[in-house]
């Protein structure tokens, strides 16, 4: 047996779905190699025979037959591994001891393009990205028919190679930004990419940052507008969303779909999102500050009313609110894990029963339930689930400072948060930038 075939057998022979089948093409002995779980063997063999039989002029030499079969070149066992797991089939010609790489008929292992599941669209295109990276790139090209869009692909990982594609508009994007992103990727192609934390490390970002450096979206129209604004977009194979770089503060308030409404409505919608973020951050801290530290700020009637609602509550305000915030976090987390058929019902009924029970048992005040309900609803007004997670985290900082210093602590928490956001940069671009235009790139 040939050395190459022996190495292939030793490496892949233990896989029941690995094909190592002797055959003949135009009378020439060959060995077909590949994973049958990734391609349709019967259709591929029929197409190969038709391709050779219908060739005009008819093949006269072995070299002609090999050229008609696929891409002929020398490959080693490591390259063969990459080709096999990528869905390719290799034809080994025994007389020449050469290989032809074939693009077989693939087995469809992807779902079709569907409506977005995590981002609702009221007026706009209803298609969303899927797990196949080539399909996603095609959707983007269909969405933005520009001759300036460029795609650069990489294979990342030494053990489990995964395809990574960078998309940018060379007319609108800053060349220095694109160059820095490409250099960072090429310098870390040895890293495995199994999740976004791995990708963050590849891009040189801290995994401990509370604000994500990527703006994730499953909407092609959002990717199209990001490219027009000079940003770069990353796709990872088997990830059904796009990663837009850099992520900016305004991304949590603005959607391109907003522009499908009249301008006054667009302004109102985005203003409501800003109010929602401020409510999420300030409402719990303001409750603790005014109830426990600075009740003199309130009108006497309102202060007495709040004191009466807390009569019999055995815990201080900080314990009361953190306890209920944690319970709400558990309900939200449960709603994402439960099956869709029963999840909404269980979480809604559980929340109503739990809220009524804790008030009746005098464990929390009536006012706190109102504050928590407003906070939870307001937190869902922002764009992007990853942004709502960050806001949910920051509100605990403001609550703790408000419990210690009152209204002064609440203002101090806002100053600390503002300073932290102002310190964030992505490849030299500040997180607080409202937009990106060519030429605004800063070295950072």
PDB file of C-alpha atoms in Angstrom, residues 98-296:
ATOM      1  CA  UNK A  98      -1.074  11.713  -7.101  1.00  0.00           C
ATOM      2  CA  UNK A  99      -4.235  13.229  -5.648  1.00  0.00           C
ATOM      3  CA  UNK A 100      -7.135  15.138  -7.176  1.00  0.00           C
ATOM      4  CA  UNK A 101      -9.200  17.297  -4.822  1.00  0.00           C
ATOM      5  CA  UNK A 102     -12.922  17.164  -5.622  1.00  0.00           C
ATOM      6  CA  UNK A 103     -15.779  19.424  -4.533  1.00  0.00           C
ATOM      7  CA  UNK A 104     -18.445  16.752  -3.962  1.00  0.00           C
ATOM      8  CA  UNK A 105     -22.205  17.118  -3.759  1.00  0.00           C
ATOM      9  CA  UNK A 106     -22.628  18.259  -0.155  1.00  0.00           C
ATOM     10  CA  UNK A 107     -25.236  16.962   2.250  1.00  0.00           C
ATOM     11  CA  UNK A 108     -27.376  19.891   3.394  1.00  0.00           C
ATOM     12  CA  UNK A 109     -26.539  20.267   7.086  1.00  0.00           C
ATOM     13  CA  UNK A 110     -27.821  23.822   7.544  1.00  0.00           C
ATOM     14  CA  UNK A 111     -31.240  25.263   8.234  1.00  0.00           C
ATOM     15  CA  UNK A 112     -32.755  27.578   5.664  1.00  0.00           C
ATOM     16  CA  UNK A 113     -32.772  31.353   5.980  1.00  0.00           C
ATOM     17  CA  UNK A 114     -35.488  32.197   8.499  1.00  0.00           C
ATOM     18  CA  UNK A 115     -36.906  35.154  10.384  1.00  0.00           C
ATOM     19  CA  UNK A 116     -34.716  36.475  13.227  1.00  0.00           C
ATOM     20  CA  UNK A 117     -35.279  34.762  16.564  1.00  0.00           C
ATOM     21  CA  UNK A 118     -33.585  37.204  18.957  1.00  0.00           C
ATOM     22  CA  UNK A 119     -34.181  40.556  17.243  1.00  0.00           C
ATOM     23  CA  UNK A 120     -37.708  41.520  16.272  1.00  0.00           C
ATOM     24  CA  UNK A 121     -38.292  43.510  13.081  1.00  0.00           C
ATOM     25  CA  UNK A 122     -41.549  45.430  12.702  1.00  0.00           C
ATOM     26  CA  UNK A 123     -40.958  47.044   9.324  1.00  0.00           C
ATOM     27  CA  UNK A 124     -38.012  45.747   7.340  1.00  0.00           C
ATOM     28  CA  UNK A 125     -36.374  42.663   5.807  1.00  0.00           C
ATOM     29  CA  UNK A 126     -37.223  39.491   7.726  1.00  0.00           C
ATOM     30  CA  UNK A 127     -34.209  37.363   6.748  1.00  0.00           C
ATOM     31  CA  UNK A 128     -31.539  36.545   9.305  1.00  0.00           C
ATOM     32  CA  UNK A 129     -28.133  34.896   9.363  1.00  0.00           C
ATOM     33  CA  UNK A 130     -27.709  31.145   9.753  1.00  0.00           C
ATOM     34  CA  UNK A 131     -24.810  28.904  10.802  1.00  0.00           C
ATOM     35  CA  UNK A 132     -23.216  28.579   7.343  1.00  0.00           C
ATOM     36  CA  UNK A 133     -20.639  31.321   6.830  1.00  0.00           C
ATOM     37  CA  UNK A 134     -20.784  31.296   3.007  1.00  0.00           C
ATOM     38  CA  UNK A 135     -24.559  31.722   3.085  1.00  0.00           C
ATOM     39  CA  UNK A 136     -24.190  34.646   5.485  1.00  0.00           C
ATOM     40  CA  UNK A 137     -21.681  36.377   3.228  1.00  0.00           C
ATOM     41  CA  UNK A 138     -24.052  35.879   0.297  1.00  0.00           C
ATOM     42  CA  UNK A 139     -26.907  37.420   2.301  1.00  0.00           C
ATOM     43  CA  UNK A 140     -24.738  40.482   3.004  1.00  0.00           C
ATOM     44  CA  UNK A 141     -23.808  40.854  -0.658  1.00  0.00           C
ATOM     45  CA  UNK A 142     -27.488  40.587  -1.541  1.00  0.00           C
ATOM     46  CA  UNK A 143     -28.303  43.274   1.026  1.00  0.00           C
ATOM     47  CA  UNK A 144     -25.562  45.723   0.013  1.00  0.00           C
ATOM     48  CA  UNK A 145     -24.913  45.600  -3.727  1.00  0.00           C
ATOM     49  CA  UNK A 146     -21.704  47.606  -3.676  1.00  0.00           C
ATOM     50  CA  UNK A 147     -18.558  47.000  -5.706  1.00  0.00           C
ATOM     51  CA  UNK A 148     -16.488  48.268  -2.773  1.00  0.00           C
ATOM     52  CA  UNK A 149     -17.321  45.419  -0.380  1.00  0.00           C
ATOM     53  CA  UNK A 150     -14.316  43.196   0.272  1.00  0.00           C
ATOM     54  CA  UNK A 151     -14.183  39.762   1.947  1.00  0.00           C
ATOM     55  CA  UNK A 152     -11.022  38.288   3.460  1.00  0.00           C
ATOM     56  CA  UNK A 153     -11.163  34.782   4.940  1.00  0.00           C
ATOM     57  CA  UNK A 154      -8.874  32.977   7.379  1.00  0.00           C
ATOM     58  CA  UNK A 155      -8.573  29.506   8.914  1.00  0.00           C
ATOM     59  CA  UNK A 156      -8.010  29.798  12.661  1.00  0.00           C
ATOM     60  CA  UNK A 157      -6.942  27.084  15.068  1.00  0.00           C
ATOM     61  CA  UNK A 158      -4.269  24.394  14.959  1.00  0.00           C
ATOM     62  CA  UNK A 159      -6.401  21.506  16.208  1.00  0.00           C
ATOM     63  CA  UNK A 160      -9.953  22.497  15.222  1.00  0.00           C
ATOM     64  CA  UNK A 161      -9.698  24.797  12.250  1.00  0.00           C
ATOM     65  CA  UNK A 162     -12.598  27.189  11.895  1.00  0.00           C
ATOM     66  CA  UNK A 163     -13.271  29.602   9.057  1.00  0.00           C
ATOM     67  CA  UNK A 164     -13.283  33.296   9.943  1.00  0.00           C
ATOM     68  CA  UNK A 165     -14.256  35.979   7.417  1.00  0.00           C
ATOM     69  CA  UNK A 166     -13.689  39.718   7.585  1.00  0.00           C
ATOM     70  CA  UNK A 167     -15.951  42.006   5.539  1.00  0.00           C
ATOM     71  CA  UNK A 168     -15.354  45.711   4.996  1.00  0.00           C
ATOM     72  CA  UNK A 169     -16.123  48.479   2.521  1.00  0.00           C
ATOM     73  CA  UNK A 170     -12.812  49.785   1.177  1.00  0.00           C
ATOM     74  CA  UNK A 171     -14.506  53.016   0.094  1.00  0.00           C
ATOM     75  CA  UNK A 172     -15.886  53.951   3.531  1.00  0.00           C
ATOM     76  CA  UNK A 173     -13.692  52.127   6.042  1.00  0.00           C
ATOM     77  CA  UNK A 174     -10.431  53.522   7.359  1.00  0.00           C
ATOM     78  CA  UNK A 175      -7.484  51.588   5.863  1.00  0.00           C
ATOM     79  CA  UNK A 176      -5.590  51.758   9.157  1.00  0.00           C
ATOM     80  CA  UNK A 177      -8.468  50.186  11.057  1.00  0.00           C
ATOM     81  CA  UNK A 178      -8.779  47.366   8.500  1.00  0.00           C
ATOM     82  CA  UNK A 179      -5.010  46.838   8.538  1.00  0.00           C
ATOM     83  CA  UNK A 180      -4.904  46.605  12.324  1.00  0.00           C
ATOM     84  CA  UNK A 181      -7.753  44.085  12.428  1.00  0.00           C
ATOM     85  CA  UNK A 182      -6.159  41.910   9.718  1.00  0.00           C
ATOM     86  CA  UNK A 183      -2.734  42.036  11.383  1.00  0.00           C
ATOM     87  CA  UNK A 184      -4.251  41.077  14.749  1.00  0.00           C
ATOM     88  CA  UNK A 185      -6.070  38.103  13.218  1.00  0.00           C
ATOM     89  CA  UNK A 186      -3.072  36.883  11.233  1.00  0.00           C
ATOM     90  CA  UNK A 187      -0.838  37.083  14.305  1.00  0.00           C
ATOM     91  CA  UNK A 188      -3.195  34.815  16.278  1.00  0.00           C
ATOM     92  CA  UNK A 189      -4.370  32.246  13.740  1.00  0.00           C
ATOM     93  CA  UNK A 190      -3.007  29.504  16.004  1.00  0.00           C
ATOM     94  CA  UNK A 191      -5.765  30.185  18.567  1.00  0.00           C
ATOM     95  CA  UNK A 192      -8.854  28.009  18.659  1.00  0.00           C
ATOM     96  CA  UNK A 193     -12.173  29.864  18.212  1.00  0.00           C
ATOM     97  CA  UNK A 194     -14.940  27.993  20.012  1.00  0.00           C
ATOM     98  CA  UNK A 195     -16.703  30.999  21.560  1.00  0.00           C
ATOM     99  CA  UNK A 196     -16.606  34.796  21.642  1.00  0.00           C
ATOM    100  CA  UNK A 197     -14.178  34.824  24.563  1.00  0.00           C
ATOM    101  CA  UNK A 198     -11.673  32.984  22.352  1.00  0.00           C
ATOM    102  CA  UNK A 199     -12.284  35.530  19.594  1.00  0.00           C
ATOM    103  CA  UNK A 200     -11.803  38.412  22.049  1.00  0.00           C
ATOM    104  CA  UNK A 201      -8.411  36.990  23.027  1.00  0.00           C
ATOM    105  CA  UNK A 202      -7.489  36.625  19.359  1.00  0.00           C
ATOM    106  CA  UNK A 203      -8.349  40.296  18.790  1.00  0.00           C
ATOM    107  CA  UNK A 204      -6.338  41.355  21.851  1.00  0.00           C
ATOM    108  CA  UNK A 205      -9.359  42.348  23.959  1.00  0.00           C
ATOM    109  CA  UNK A 206      -9.721  41.709  27.664  1.00  0.00           C
ATOM    110  CA  UNK A 207     -12.118  38.894  28.509  1.00  0.00           C
ATOM    111  CA  UNK A 208     -13.028  40.723  31.737  1.00  0.00           C
ATOM    112  CA  UNK A 209     -14.475  43.808  30.063  1.00  0.00           C
ATOM    113  CA  UNK A 210     -18.090  44.358  31.138  1.00  0.00           C
ATOM    114  CA  UNK A 211     -18.852  46.063  27.825  1.00  0.00           C
ATOM    115  CA  UNK A 212     -18.589  43.760  24.778  1.00  0.00           C
ATOM    116  CA  UNK A 213     -16.190  44.940  22.087  1.00  0.00           C
ATOM    117  CA  UNK A 214     -18.381  43.342  19.411  1.00  0.00           C
ATOM    118  CA  UNK A 215     -21.864  44.449  18.502  1.00  0.00           C
ATOM    119  CA  UNK A 216     -23.612  41.174  17.652  1.00  0.00           C
ATOM    120  CA  UNK A 217     -26.553  41.173  15.243  1.00  0.00           C
ATOM    121  CA  UNK A 218     -28.463  38.611  13.206  1.00  0.00           C
ATOM    122  CA  UNK A 219     -29.988  41.239  10.890  1.00  0.00           C
ATOM    123  CA  UNK A 220     -28.368  41.717   7.441  1.00  0.00           C
ATOM    124  CA  UNK A 221     -29.673  45.290   7.184  1.00  0.00           C
ATOM    125  CA  UNK A 222     -27.746  46.241  10.336  1.00  0.00           C
ATOM    126  CA  UNK A 223     -24.565  44.778   8.855  1.00  0.00           C
ATOM    127  CA  UNK A 224     -25.134  46.706   5.634  1.00  0.00           C
ATOM    128  CA  UNK A 225     -25.464  50.046   7.420  1.00  0.00           C
ATOM    129  CA  UNK A 226     -22.413  49.228   9.576  1.00  0.00           C
ATOM    130  CA  UNK A 227     -20.333  48.666   6.440  1.00  0.00           C
ATOM    131  CA  UNK A 228     -21.588  51.939   4.974  1.00  0.00           C
ATOM    132  CA  UNK A 229     -20.486  53.700   8.159  1.00  0.00           C
ATOM    133  CA  UNK A 230     -16.953  52.384   7.855  1.00  0.00           C
ATOM    134  CA  UNK A 231     -17.003  49.546  10.348  1.00  0.00           C
ATOM    135  CA  UNK A 232     -15.711  46.036   9.798  1.00  0.00           C
ATOM    136  CA  UNK A 233     -17.752  42.862  10.230  1.00  0.00           C
ATOM    137  CA  UNK A 234     -16.612  39.412  11.311  1.00  0.00           C
ATOM    138  CA  UNK A 235     -18.336  36.113  10.581  1.00  0.00           C
ATOM    139  CA  UNK A 236     -17.395  32.818  12.252  1.00  0.00           C
ATOM    140  CA  UNK A 237     -18.465  29.534  10.729  1.00  0.00           C
ATOM    141  CA  UNK A 238     -21.317  27.869  12.685  1.00  0.00           C
ATOM    142  CA  UNK A 239     -22.210  31.149  14.444  1.00  0.00           C
ATOM    143  CA  UNK A 240     -25.596  32.507  13.259  1.00  0.00           C
ATOM    144  CA  UNK A 241     -24.803  36.190  13.759  1.00  0.00           C
ATOM    145  CA  UNK A 242     -22.402  38.904  12.659  1.00  0.00           C
ATOM    146  CA  UNK A 243     -19.879  40.685  14.850  1.00  0.00           C
ATOM    147  CA  UNK A 244     -19.544  44.395  14.124  1.00  0.00           C
ATOM    148  CA  UNK A 245     -16.342  46.209  15.114  1.00  0.00           C
ATOM    149  CA  UNK A 246     -16.095  48.564  16.856  1.00  0.00           C
ATOM    150  CA  UNK A 247     -19.073  48.505  19.218  1.00  0.00           C
ATOM    151  CA  UNK A 248     -20.161  52.043  20.123  1.00  0.00           C
ATOM    152  CA  UNK A 249     -22.426  53.459  22.835  1.00  0.00           C
ATOM    153  CA  UNK A 250     -25.057  54.657  20.364  1.00  0.00           C
ATOM    154  CA  UNK A 251     -25.539  51.088  19.089  1.00  0.00           C
ATOM    155  CA  UNK A 252     -27.737  50.275  22.090  1.00  0.00           C
ATOM    156  CA  UNK A 253     -30.150  53.083  21.197  1.00  0.00           C
ATOM    157  CA  UNK A 254     -30.296  53.064  17.389  1.00  0.00           C
ATOM    158  CA  UNK A 255     -31.447  50.525  14.812  1.00  0.00           C
ATOM    159  CA  UNK A 256     -31.445  51.035  11.058  1.00  0.00           C
ATOM    160  CA  UNK A 257     -35.024  49.750  11.107  1.00  0.00           C
ATOM    161  CA  UNK A 258     -35.972  52.928  13.040  1.00  0.00           C
ATOM    162  CA  UNK A 259     -35.524  54.900   9.828  1.00  0.00           C
ATOM    163  CA  UNK A 260     -38.497  53.122   8.284  1.00  0.00           C
ATOM    164  CA  UNK A 261     -40.727  55.355  10.434  1.00  0.00           C
ATOM    165  CA  UNK A 262     -41.290  59.119  10.079  1.00  0.00           C
ATOM    166  CA  UNK A 263     -38.574  61.246  11.669  1.00  0.00           C
ATOM    167  CA  UNK A 264     -40.693  62.326  14.703  1.00  0.00           C
ATOM    168  CA  UNK A 265     -41.444  58.685  15.514  1.00  0.00           C
ATOM    169  CA  UNK A 266     -37.783  57.742  15.092  1.00  0.00           C
ATOM    170  CA  UNK A 267     -36.793  60.434  17.596  1.00  0.00           C
ATOM    171  CA  UNK A 268     -39.459  59.311  20.071  1.00  0.00           C
ATOM    172  CA  UNK A 269     -38.453  55.634  19.828  1.00  0.00           C
ATOM    173  CA  UNK A 270     -34.775  56.370  20.420  1.00  0.00           C
ATOM    174  CA  UNK A 271     -35.609  58.771  23.247  1.00  0.00           C
ATOM    175  CA  UNK A 272     -37.622  56.030  24.938  1.00  0.00           C
ATOM    176  CA  UNK A 273     -34.601  53.738  24.766  1.00  0.00           C
ATOM    177  CA  UNK A 274     -32.432  56.368  26.443  1.00  0.00           C
ATOM    178  CA  UNK A 275     -35.064  56.815  29.164  1.00  0.00           C
ATOM    179  CA  UNK A 276     -35.185  53.025  29.551  1.00  0.00           C
ATOM    180  CA  UNK A 277     -31.433  52.805  30.180  1.00  0.00           C
ATOM    181  CA  UNK A 278     -31.531  55.660  32.707  1.00  0.00           C
ATOM    182  CA  UNK A 279     -34.500  54.072  34.479  1.00  0.00           C
ATOM    183  CA  UNK A 280     -32.723  50.715  34.704  1.00  0.00           C
ATOM    184  CA  UNK A 281     -29.588  52.293  36.132  1.00  0.00           C
ATOM    185  CA  UNK A 282     -31.137  54.865  38.478  1.00  0.00           C
ATOM    186  CA  UNK A 283     -34.460  53.506  39.744  1.00  0.00           C
ATOM    187  CA  UNK A 284     -33.121  50.810  42.153  1.00  0.00           C
ATOM    188  CA  UNK A 285     -30.359  53.070  43.480  1.00  0.00           C
ATOM    189  CA  UNK A 286     -32.745  55.997  43.855  1.00  0.00           C
ATOM    190  CA  UNK A 287     -35.153  53.829  45.856  1.00  0.00           C
ATOM    191  CA  UNK A 288     -32.401  52.780  48.288  1.00  0.00           C
ATOM    192  CA  UNK A 289     -31.001  56.323  48.582  1.00  0.00           C
ATOM    193  CA  UNK A 290     -34.367  57.971  49.291  1.00  0.00           C
ATOM    194  CA  UNK A 291     -35.696  55.260  51.614  1.00  0.00           C
ATOM    195  CA  UNK A 292     -32.600  54.459  53.673  1.00  0.00           C
ATOM    196  CA  UNK A 293     -30.242  57.464  53.535  1.00  0.00           C
ATOM    197  CA  UNK A 294     -31.879  60.670  52.311  1.00  0.00           C
ATOM    198  CA  UNK A 295     -35.624  60.533  53.043  1.00  0.00           C
ATOM    199  CA  UNK A 296     -35.544  64.295  53.725  1.00  0.00           C
TER     200      UNK A 296
END
